[in-house]
mmCIF file with all atom_site columns, C-alpha atoms in Angstrom:
data_model
loop_
_atom_site.group_PDB
_atom_site.id
_atom_site.type_symbol
_atom_site.label_atom_id
_atom_site.label_alt_id
_atom_site.label_comp_id
_atom_site.label_asym_id
_atom_site.label_entity_id
_atom_site.label_seq_id
_atom_site.pdbx_PDB_ins_code
_atom_site.Cartn_x
_atom_site.Cartn_y
_atom_site.Cartn_z
_atom_site.occupancy
_atom_site.B_iso_or_equiv
_atom_site.pdbx_formal_charge
_atom_site.auth_seq_id
_atom_site.auth_comp_id
_atom_site.auth_asym_id
_atom_site.auth_atom_id
_atom_site.pdbx_PDB_model_num
ATOM 1   C CA . UNK A 1 1   ? 8.283   -12.006 0.498   1.00 55.00 ? 1   UNK A CA 1
ATOM 2   C CA . UNK A 1 2   ? 10.603  -13.055 -2.302  1.00 54.00 ? 2   UNK A CA 1
ATOM 3   C CA . UNK A 1 3   ? 12.274  -9.541  -2.707  1.00 58.00 ? 3   UNK A CA 1
ATOM 4   C CA . UNK A 1 4   ? 15.919  -9.652  -2.233  1.00 58.00 ? 4   UNK A CA 1
ATOM 5   C CA . UNK A 1 5   ? 15.844  -13.460 -1.669  1.00 61.00 ? 5   UNK A CA 1
ATOM 6   C CA . UNK A 1 6   ? 15.514  -14.742 -5.343  1.00 64.00 ? 6   UNK A CA 1
ATOM 7   C CA . UNK A 1 7   ? 18.043  -16.723 -7.129  1.00 70.00 ? 7   UNK A CA 1
ATOM 8   C CA . UNK A 1 8   ? 19.796  -14.934 -10.184 1.00 71.00 ? 8   UNK A CA 1
ATOM 9   C CA . UNK A 1 9   ? 17.558  -16.418 -12.923 1.00 73.00 ? 9   UNK A CA 1
ATOM 10  C CA . UNK A 1 10  ? 14.321  -15.480 -11.014 1.00 74.00 ? 10  UNK A CA 1
ATOM 11  C CA . UNK A 1 11  ? 13.230  -12.049 -10.873 1.00 73.00 ? 11  UNK A CA 1
ATOM 12  C CA . UNK A 1 12  ? 10.620  -10.610 -8.246  1.00 74.00 ? 12  UNK A CA 1
ATOM 13  C CA . UNK A 1 13  ? 8.676   -7.859  -9.674  1.00 76.00 ? 13  UNK A CA 1
ATOM 14  C CA . UNK A 1 14  ? 6.589   -4.992  -7.975  1.00 78.00 ? 14  UNK A CA 1
ATOM 15  C CA . UNK A 1 15  ? 3.883   -4.097  -10.340 1.00 82.00 ? 15  UNK A CA 1
ATOM 16  C CA . UNK A 1 16  ? 2.873   -0.901  -8.354  1.00 81.00 ? 16  UNK A CA 1
ATOM 17  C CA . UNK A 1 17  ? 5.237   1.982   -7.954  1.00 79.00 ? 17  UNK A CA 1
ATOM 18  C CA . UNK A 1 18  ? 4.390   5.121   -5.890  1.00 74.00 ? 18  UNK A CA 1
ATOM 19  C CA . UNK A 1 19  ? 0.776   4.147   -5.411  1.00 76.00 ? 19  UNK A CA 1
ATOM 20  C CA . UNK A 1 20  ? 0.093   3.391   -9.238  1.00 81.00 ? 20  UNK A CA 1
ATOM 21  C CA . UNK A 1 21  ? 0.416   0.641   -11.681 1.00 87.00 ? 21  UNK A CA 1
ATOM 22  C CA . UNK A 1 22  ? 3.869   0.391   -13.193 1.00 85.00 ? 22  UNK A CA 1
ATOM 23  C CA . UNK A 1 23  ? 3.408   -2.924  -14.919 1.00 87.00 ? 23  UNK A CA 1
ATOM 24  C CA . UNK A 1 24  ? -0.099  -3.548  -16.239 1.00 84.00 ? 24  UNK A CA 1
ATOM 25  C CA . UNK A 1 25  ? 0.358   -7.011  -17.192 1.00 90.00 ? 25  UNK A CA 1
ATOM 26  C CA . UNK A 1 26  ? 1.794   -8.275  -13.812 1.00 89.00 ? 26  UNK A CA 1
ATOM 27  C CA . UNK A 1 27  ? -0.711  -6.167  -11.872 1.00 89.00 ? 27  UNK A CA 1
ATOM 28  C CA . UNK A 1 28  ? -3.550  -8.143  -13.726 1.00 89.00 ? 28  UNK A CA 1
ATOM 29  C CA . UNK A 1 29  ? -2.068  -11.553 -13.054 1.00 90.00 ? 29  UNK A CA 1
ATOM 30  C CA . UNK A 1 30  ? -1.459  -10.612 -9.473  1.00 89.00 ? 30  UNK A CA 1
ATOM 31  C CA . UNK A 1 31  ? -4.991  -9.302  -8.956  1.00 88.00 ? 31  UNK A CA 1
ATOM 32  C CA . UNK A 1 32  ? -6.395  -12.660 -10.757 1.00 87.00 ? 32  UNK A CA 1
ATOM 33  C CA . UNK A 1 33  ? -4.289  -14.567 -8.318  1.00 87.00 ? 33  UNK A CA 1
ATOM 34  C CA . UNK A 1 34  ? -5.645  -12.635 -5.247  1.00 86.00 ? 34  UNK A CA 1
ATOM 35  C CA . UNK A 1 35  ? -9.386  -13.408 -6.565  1.00 83.00 ? 35  UNK A CA 1
ATOM 36  C CA . UNK A 1 36  ? -8.740  -17.006 -7.090  1.00 83.00 ? 36  UNK A CA 1
ATOM 37  C CA . UNK A 1 37  ? -7.019  -17.305 -3.565  1.00 84.00 ? 37  UNK A CA 1
ATOM 38  C CA . UNK A 1 38  ? -9.951  -15.442 -1.913  1.00 82.00 ? 38  UNK A CA 1
ATOM 39  C CA . UNK A 1 39  ? -12.268 -17.986 -3.541  1.00 76.00 ? 39  UNK A CA 1
ATOM 40  C CA . UNK A 1 40  ? -10.208 -21.109 -2.728  1.00 75.00 ? 40  UNK A CA 1
ATOM 41  C CA . UNK A 1 41  ? -9.457  -21.492 -6.408  1.00 66.00 ? 41  UNK A CA 1
ATOM 42  C CA . UNK A 1 42  ? -13.125 -22.443 -7.073  1.00 70.00 ? 42  UNK A CA 1
ATOM 43  C CA . UNK A 1 43  ? -14.367 -21.635 -10.648 1.00 68.00 ? 43  UNK A CA 1
ATOM 44  C CA . UNK A 1 44  ? -16.501 -18.566 -10.285 1.00 67.00 ? 44  UNK A CA 1
ATOM 45  C CA . UNK A 1 45  ? -19.814 -18.615 -11.815 1.00 74.00 ? 45  UNK A CA 1
ATOM 46  C CA . UNK A 1 46  ? -20.484 -15.031 -11.044 1.00 80.00 ? 46  UNK A CA 1
ATOM 47  C CA . UNK A 1 47  ? -17.715 -12.346 -11.638 1.00 84.00 ? 47  UNK A CA 1
ATOM 48  C CA . UNK A 1 48  ? -16.936 -10.576 -8.501  1.00 86.00 ? 48  UNK A CA 1
ATOM 49  C CA . UNK A 1 49  ? -17.277 -7.059  -7.568  1.00 90.00 ? 49  UNK A CA 1
ATOM 50  C CA . UNK A 1 50  ? -14.211 -5.306  -6.518  1.00 92.00 ? 50  UNK A CA 1
ATOM 51  C CA . UNK A 1 51  ? -13.424 -2.375  -4.337  1.00 94.00 ? 51  UNK A CA 1
ATOM 52  C CA . UNK A 1 52  ? -9.783  -0.851  -4.609  1.00 92.00 ? 52  UNK A CA 1
ATOM 53  C CA . UNK A 1 53  ? -8.365  1.663   -2.640  1.00 91.00 ? 53  UNK A CA 1
ATOM 54  C CA . UNK A 1 54  ? -6.550  4.387   -4.538  1.00 91.00 ? 54  UNK A CA 1
ATOM 55  C CA . UNK A 1 55  ? -4.327  7.290   -3.556  1.00 92.00 ? 55  UNK A CA 1
ATOM 56  C CA . UNK A 1 56  ? -5.935  10.790  -3.644  1.00 91.00 ? 56  UNK A CA 1
ATOM 57  C CA . UNK A 1 57  ? -3.335  12.339  -5.923  1.00 88.00 ? 57  UNK A CA 1
ATOM 58  C CA . UNK A 1 58  ? -3.575  9.952   -8.999  1.00 89.00 ? 58  UNK A CA 1
ATOM 59  C CA . UNK A 1 59  ? -4.632  11.149  -12.347 1.00 91.00 ? 59  UNK A CA 1
ATOM 60  C CA . UNK A 1 60  ? -7.784  10.147  -14.375 1.00 95.00 ? 60  UNK A CA 1
ATOM 61  C CA . UNK A 1 61  ? -5.429  8.137   -16.637 1.00 94.00 ? 61  UNK A CA 1
ATOM 62  C CA . UNK A 1 62  ? -4.111  6.341   -13.583 1.00 91.00 ? 62  UNK A CA 1
ATOM 63  C CA . UNK A 1 63  ? -7.512  5.597   -12.222 1.00 93.00 ? 63  UNK A CA 1
ATOM 64  C CA . UNK A 1 64  ? -8.649  4.205   -15.648 1.00 94.00 ? 64  UNK A CA 1
ATOM 65  C CA . UNK A 1 65  ? -5.550  1.745   -15.439 1.00 93.00 ? 65  UNK A CA 1
ATOM 66  C CA . UNK A 1 66  ? -6.642  0.461   -12.198 1.00 92.00 ? 66  UNK A CA 1
ATOM 67  C CA . UNK A 1 67  ? -10.155 -0.196  -13.345 1.00 94.00 ? 67  UNK A CA 1
ATOM 68  C CA . UNK A 1 68  ? -8.958  -1.598  -16.690 1.00 94.00 ? 68  UNK A CA 1
ATOM 69  C CA . UNK A 1 69  ? -6.699  -4.129  -14.725 1.00 92.00 ? 69  UNK A CA 1
ATOM 70  C CA . UNK A 1 70  ? -9.637  -5.241  -12.536 1.00 92.00 ? 70  UNK A CA 1
ATOM 71  C CA . UNK A 1 71  ? -11.721 -5.629  -15.353 1.00 92.00 ? 71  UNK A CA 1
ATOM 72  C CA . UNK A 1 72  ? -9.374  -7.809  -17.247 1.00 90.00 ? 72  UNK A CA 1
ATOM 73  C CA . UNK A 1 73  ? -9.033  -9.826  -13.789 1.00 88.00 ? 73  UNK A CA 1
ATOM 74  C CA . UNK A 1 74  ? -12.701 -10.760 -14.576 1.00 85.00 ? 74  UNK A CA 1
ATOM 75  C CA . UNK A 1 75  ? -14.417 -8.332  -12.230 1.00 88.00 ? 75  UNK A CA 1
ATOM 76  C CA . UNK A 1 76  ? -18.067 -7.515  -12.812 1.00 90.00 ? 76  UNK A CA 1
ATOM 77  C CA . UNK A 1 77  ? -17.925 -4.111  -11.348 1.00 94.00 ? 77  UNK A CA 1
ATOM 78  C CA . UNK A 1 78  ? -15.062 -2.018  -9.875  1.00 95.00 ? 78  UNK A CA 1
ATOM 79  C CA . UNK A 1 79  ? -15.445 0.700   -7.304  1.00 96.00 ? 79  UNK A CA 1
ATOM 80  C CA . UNK A 1 80  ? -12.615 3.042   -6.539  1.00 96.00 ? 80  UNK A CA 1
ATOM 81  C CA . UNK A 1 81  ? -12.265 4.484   -2.910  1.00 95.00 ? 81  UNK A CA 1
ATOM 82  C CA . UNK A 1 82  ? -9.826  6.961   -1.952  1.00 94.00 ? 82  UNK A CA 1
ATOM 83  C CA . UNK A 1 83  ? -7.423  5.371   0.541   1.00 93.00 ? 83  UNK A CA 1
ATOM 84  C CA . UNK A 1 84  ? -7.948  8.014   3.397   1.00 95.00 ? 84  UNK A CA 1
ATOM 85  C CA . UNK A 1 85  ? -11.825 7.278   3.332   1.00 95.00 ? 85  UNK A CA 1
ATOM 86  C CA . UNK A 1 86  ? -11.162 3.382   3.301   1.00 94.00 ? 86  UNK A CA 1
ATOM 87  C CA . UNK A 1 87  ? -8.724  3.806   6.232   1.00 94.00 ? 87  UNK A CA 1
ATOM 88  C CA . UNK A 1 88  ? -11.064 6.003   8.005   1.00 95.00 ? 88  UNK A CA 1
ATOM 89  C CA . UNK A 1 89  ? -13.712 3.221   7.752   1.00 94.00 ? 89  UNK A CA 1
ATOM 90  C CA . UNK A 1 90  ? -11.293 0.657   8.747   1.00 94.00 ? 90  UNK A CA 1
ATOM 91  C CA . UNK A 1 91  ? -10.258 2.646   11.861  1.00 95.00 ? 91  UNK A CA 1
ATOM 92  C CA . UNK A 1 92  ? -13.942 3.110   12.740  1.00 95.00 ? 92  UNK A CA 1
ATOM 93  C CA . UNK A 1 93  ? -13.918 6.693   12.572  1.00 94.00 ? 93  UNK A CA 1
ATOM 94  C CA . UNK A 1 94  ? -17.243 8.480   12.666  1.00 94.00 ? 94  UNK A CA 1
ATOM 95  C CA . UNK A 1 95  ? -16.866 9.927   9.200   1.00 93.00 ? 95  UNK A CA 1
ATOM 96  C CA . UNK A 1 96  ? -20.586 10.557  8.640   1.00 94.00 ? 96  UNK A CA 1
ATOM 97  C CA . UNK A 1 97  ? -20.679 13.123  11.483  1.00 94.00 ? 97  UNK A CA 1
ATOM 98  C CA . UNK A 1 98  ? -20.298 16.915  10.932  1.00 94.00 ? 98  UNK A CA 1
ATOM 99  C CA . UNK A 1 99  ? -17.066 16.999  12.669  1.00 93.00 ? 99  UNK A CA 1
ATOM 100 C CA . UNK A 1 100 ? -13.552 16.781  11.056  1.00 94.00 ? 100 UNK A CA 1
ATOM 101 C CA . UNK A 1 101 ? -11.470 13.673  11.301  1.00 95.00 ? 101 UNK A CA 1
ATOM 102 C CA . UNK A 1 102 ? -7.908  13.824  10.371  1.00 96.00 ? 102 UNK A CA 1
ATOM 103 C CA . UNK A 1 103 ? -6.248  10.761  8.944   1.00 96.00 ? 103 UNK A CA 1
ATOM 104 C CA . UNK A 1 104 ? -2.657  10.052  7.795   1.00 95.00 ? 104 UNK A CA 1
ATOM 105 C CA . UNK A 1 105 ? -2.559  6.943   5.470   1.00 94.00 ? 105 UNK A CA 1
ATOM 106 C CA . UNK A 1 106 ? 1.313   6.045   4.949   1.00 94.00 ? 106 UNK A CA 1
ATOM 107 C CA . UNK A 1 107 ? 1.331   3.366   2.360   1.00 91.00 ? 107 UNK A CA 1
ATOM 108 C CA . UNK A 1 108 ? 4.276   1.757   0.487   1.00 89.00 ? 108 UNK A CA 1
ATOM 109 C CA . UNK A 1 109 ? 4.328   4.386   -2.231  1.00 89.00 ? 109 UNK A CA 1
ATOM 110 C CA . UNK A 1 110 ? 2.278   7.180   -1.242  1.00 91.00 ? 110 UNK A CA 1
ATOM 111 C CA . UNK A 1 111 ? 1.218   9.150   1.886   1.00 95.00 ? 111 UNK A CA 1
ATOM 112 C CA . UNK A 1 112 ? -2.212  10.802  1.854   1.00 95.00 ? 112 UNK A CA 1
ATOM 113 C CA . UNK A 1 113 ? -3.346  13.255  4.536   1.00 96.00 ? 113 UNK A CA 1
ATOM 114 C CA . UNK A 1 114 ? -6.889  14.196  4.729   1.00 97.00 ? 114 UNK A CA 1
ATOM 115 C CA . UNK A 1 115 ? -9.673  15.666  6.801   1.00 97.00 ? 115 UNK A CA 1
ATOM 116 C CA . UNK A 1 116 ? -12.976 13.795  6.327   1.00 96.00 ? 116 UNK A CA 1
ATOM 117 C CA . UNK A 1 117 ? -16.463 14.924  7.362   1.00 96.00 ? 117 UNK A CA 1
ATOM 118 C CA . UNK A 1 118 ? -20.078 14.206  6.236   1.00 95.00 ? 118 UNK A CA 1
ATOM 119 C CA . UNK A 1 119 ? -18.820 11.133  4.233   1.00 92.00 ? 119 UNK A CA 1
ATOM 120 C CA . UNK A 1 120 ? -16.404 12.983  2.228   1.00 92.00 ? 120 UNK A CA 1
ATOM 121 C CA . UNK A 1 121 ? -12.863 14.608  2.016   1.00 95.00 ? 121 UNK A CA 1
ATOM 122 C CA . UNK A 1 122 ? -12.921 18.102  3.023   1.00 96.00 ? 122 UNK A CA 1
ATOM 123 C CA . UNK A 1 123 ? -9.143  18.708  2.682   1.00 96.00 ? 123 UNK A CA 1
ATOM 124 C CA . UNK A 1 124 ? -6.471  16.438  1.353   1.00 95.00 ? 124 UNK A CA 1
ATOM 125 C CA . UNK A 1 125 ? -2.772  16.325  0.424   1.00 96.00 ? 125 UNK A CA 1
ATOM 126 C CA . UNK A 1 126 ? -0.835  13.755  -1.307  1.00 93.00 ? 126 UNK A CA 1
ATOM 127 C CA . UNK A 1 127 ? 2.774   12.923  -1.601  1.00 93.00 ? 127 UNK A CA 1
ATOM 128 C CA . UNK A 1 128 ? 4.555   10.236  -3.373  1.00 88.00 ? 128 UNK A CA 1
ATOM 129 C CA . UNK A 1 129 ? 6.933   9.543   -0.365  1.00 91.00 ? 129 UNK A CA 1
ATOM 130 C CA . UNK A 1 130 ? 6.021   6.880   1.969   1.00 94.00 ? 130 UNK A CA 1
ATOM 131 C CA . UNK A 1 131 ? 7.171   3.510   3.567   1.00 94.00 ? 131 UNK A CA 1
ATOM 132 C CA . UNK A 1 132 ? 9.303   2.220   0.841   1.00 93.00 ? 132 UNK A CA 1
ATOM 133 C CA . UNK A 1 133 ? 11.450  5.454   1.161   1.00 95.00 ? 133 UNK A CA 1
ATOM 134 C CA . UNK A 1 134 ? 11.598  4.770   5.054   1.00 96.00 ? 134 UNK A CA 1
ATOM 135 C CA . UNK A 1 135 ? 12.769  1.261   4.472   1.00 95.00 ? 135 UNK A CA 1
ATOM 136 C CA . UNK A 1 136 ? 15.460  2.618   2.097   1.00 96.00 ? 136 UNK A CA 1
ATOM 137 C CA . UNK A 1 137 ? 16.451  5.091   4.704   1.00 96.00 ? 137 UNK A CA 1
ATOM 138 C CA . UNK A 1 138 ? 16.860  2.470   7.241   1.00 95.00 ? 138 UNK A CA 1
ATOM 139 C CA . UNK A 1 139 ? 18.879  0.168   4.806   1.00 95.00 ? 139 UNK A CA 1
ATOM 140 C CA . UNK A 1 140 ? 21.239  3.096   4.153   1.00 97.00 ? 140 UNK A CA 1
ATOM 141 C CA . UNK A 1 141 ? 21.539  4.223   7.780   1.00 96.00 ? 141 UNK A CA 1
ATOM 142 C CA . UNK A 1 142 ? 22.684  0.658   9.075   1.00 94.00 ? 142 UNK A CA 1
ATOM 143 C CA . UNK A 1 143 ? 25.077  0.515   5.937   1.00 96.00 ? 143 UNK A CA 1
ATOM 144 C CA . UNK A 1 144 ? 26.661  3.732   6.761   1.00 97.00 ? 144 UNK A CA 1
ATOM 145 C CA . UNK A 1 145 ? 26.644  3.706   10.521  1.00 95.00 ? 145 UNK A CA 1
ATOM 146 C CA . UNK A 1 146 ? 27.173  -0.039  11.238  1.00 93.00 ? 146 UNK A CA 1
ATOM 147 C CA . UNK A 1 147 ? 28.398  -1.323  7.879   1.00 95.00 ? 147 UNK A CA 1
ATOM 148 C CA . UNK A 1 148 ? 25.575  -3.847  7.904   1.00 93.00 ? 148 UNK A CA 1
ATOM 149 C CA . UNK A 1 149 ? 23.735  -4.866  4.893   1.00 92.00 ? 149 UNK A CA 1
ATOM 150 C CA . UNK A 1 150 ? 20.043  -5.733  5.217   1.00 92.00 ? 150 UNK A CA 1
ATOM 151 C CA . UNK A 1 151 ? 17.170  -6.358  2.615   1.00 90.00 ? 151 UNK A CA 1
ATOM 152 C CA . UNK A 1 152 ? 13.971  -4.506  2.097   1.00 89.00 ? 152 UNK A CA 1
ATOM 153 C CA . UNK A 1 153 ? 12.115  -7.088  4.010   1.00 89.00 ? 153 UNK A CA 1
ATOM 154 C CA . UNK A 1 154 ? 14.517  -6.751  7.031   1.00 91.00 ? 154 UNK A CA 1
ATOM 155 C CA . UNK A 1 155 ? 14.146  -3.015  6.856   1.00 94.00 ? 155 UNK A CA 1
ATOM 156 C CA . UNK A 1 156 ? 10.400  -3.078  6.804   1.00 93.00 ? 156 UNK A CA 1
ATOM 157 C CA . UNK A 1 157 ? 10.239  -5.426  9.585   1.00 92.00 ? 157 UNK A CA 1
ATOM 158 C CA . UNK A 1 158 ? 12.581  -3.365  11.696  1.00 94.00 ? 158 UNK A CA 1
ATOM 159 C CA . UNK A 1 159 ? 10.303  -0.224  10.757  1.00 94.00 ? 159 UNK A CA 1
ATOM 160 C CA . UNK A 1 160 ? 7.045   -2.193  11.668  1.00 93.00 ? 160 UNK A CA 1
ATOM 161 C CA . UNK A 1 161 ? 8.256   -3.676  14.877  1.00 93.00 ? 161 UNK A CA 1
ATOM 162 C CA . UNK A 1 162 ? 10.405  -1.051  16.633  1.00 93.00 ? 162 UNK A CA 1
ATOM 163 C CA . UNK A 1 163 ? 9.849   1.998   14.592  1.00 89.00 ? 163 UNK A CA 1
ATOM 164 C CA . UNK A 1 164 ? 8.322   5.097   16.068  1.00 87.00 ? 164 UNK A CA 1
ATOM 165 C CA . UNK A 1 165 ? 7.340   8.562   14.914  1.00 82.00 ? 165 UNK A CA 1
ATOM 166 C CA . UNK A 1 166 ? 7.597   9.729   18.457  1.00 87.00 ? 166 UNK A CA 1
ATOM 167 C CA . UNK A 1 167 ? 10.781  9.716   20.712  1.00 88.00 ? 167 UNK A CA 1
ATOM 168 C CA . UNK A 1 168 ? 10.691  6.828   23.132  1.00 90.00 ? 168 UNK A CA 1
ATOM 169 C CA . UNK A 1 169 ? 11.652  6.837   26.734  1.00 92.00 ? 169 UNK A CA 1
ATOM 170 C CA . UNK A 1 170 ? 13.590  3.594   26.395  1.00 91.00 ? 170 UNK A CA 1
ATOM 171 C CA . UNK A 1 171 ? 15.279  2.663   23.117  1.00 87.00 ? 171 UNK A CA 1
ATOM 172 C CA . UNK A 1 172 ? 14.016  -0.442  21.463  1.00 90.00 ? 172 UNK A CA 1
ATOM 173 C CA . UNK A 1 173 ? 16.230  -3.211  20.022  1.00 90.00 ? 173 UNK A CA 1
ATOM 174 C CA . UNK A 1 174 ? 15.700  -5.859  17.443  1.00 87.00 ? 174 UNK A CA 1
ATOM 175 C CA . UNK A 1 175 ? 17.814  -8.913  16.401  1.00 85.00 ? 175 UNK A CA 1
ATOM 176 C CA . UNK A 1 176 ? 18.672  -8.954  12.817  1.00 77.00 ? 176 UNK A CA 1
ATOM 177 C CA . UNK A 1 177 ? 19.153  -12.459 11.172  1.00 72.00 ? 177 UNK A CA 1
#
């Protein structure tokens, strides 16, 4: 929420870039914060087990970095689940059946397209273009066409509230503040 809204002496940092860890130390602090927040800042006697969604196209080094960050944030065990699988489970798709289910998972930094059947990925394709690039395209379009400057959060809000991958019968509008 702070991106694009901080004073000159405050820096808002994104520890992830293109679906992988870009700043190890900040990612660790952020994950530690999320763990504390999820437990209402109580002192944990038992270290939590953590499940983390990862893009399908990351390297073994990138996978290791994700696990290392979670372990340094005091996880007892870390399970990595490919994002199309976790998205399919979240969408309640019948992934254990012998039929193919296609899922397109567009994140902030990566897009994963996969066919899932019998609890596994049968085919997948991964690209490092996703929501962040869409947000930047919205910013550039409004700047060029309307001479209007908006920030990343406003662009993301426009995308989420009135964006459509399919042509609409009636154009939608959104007030920008």
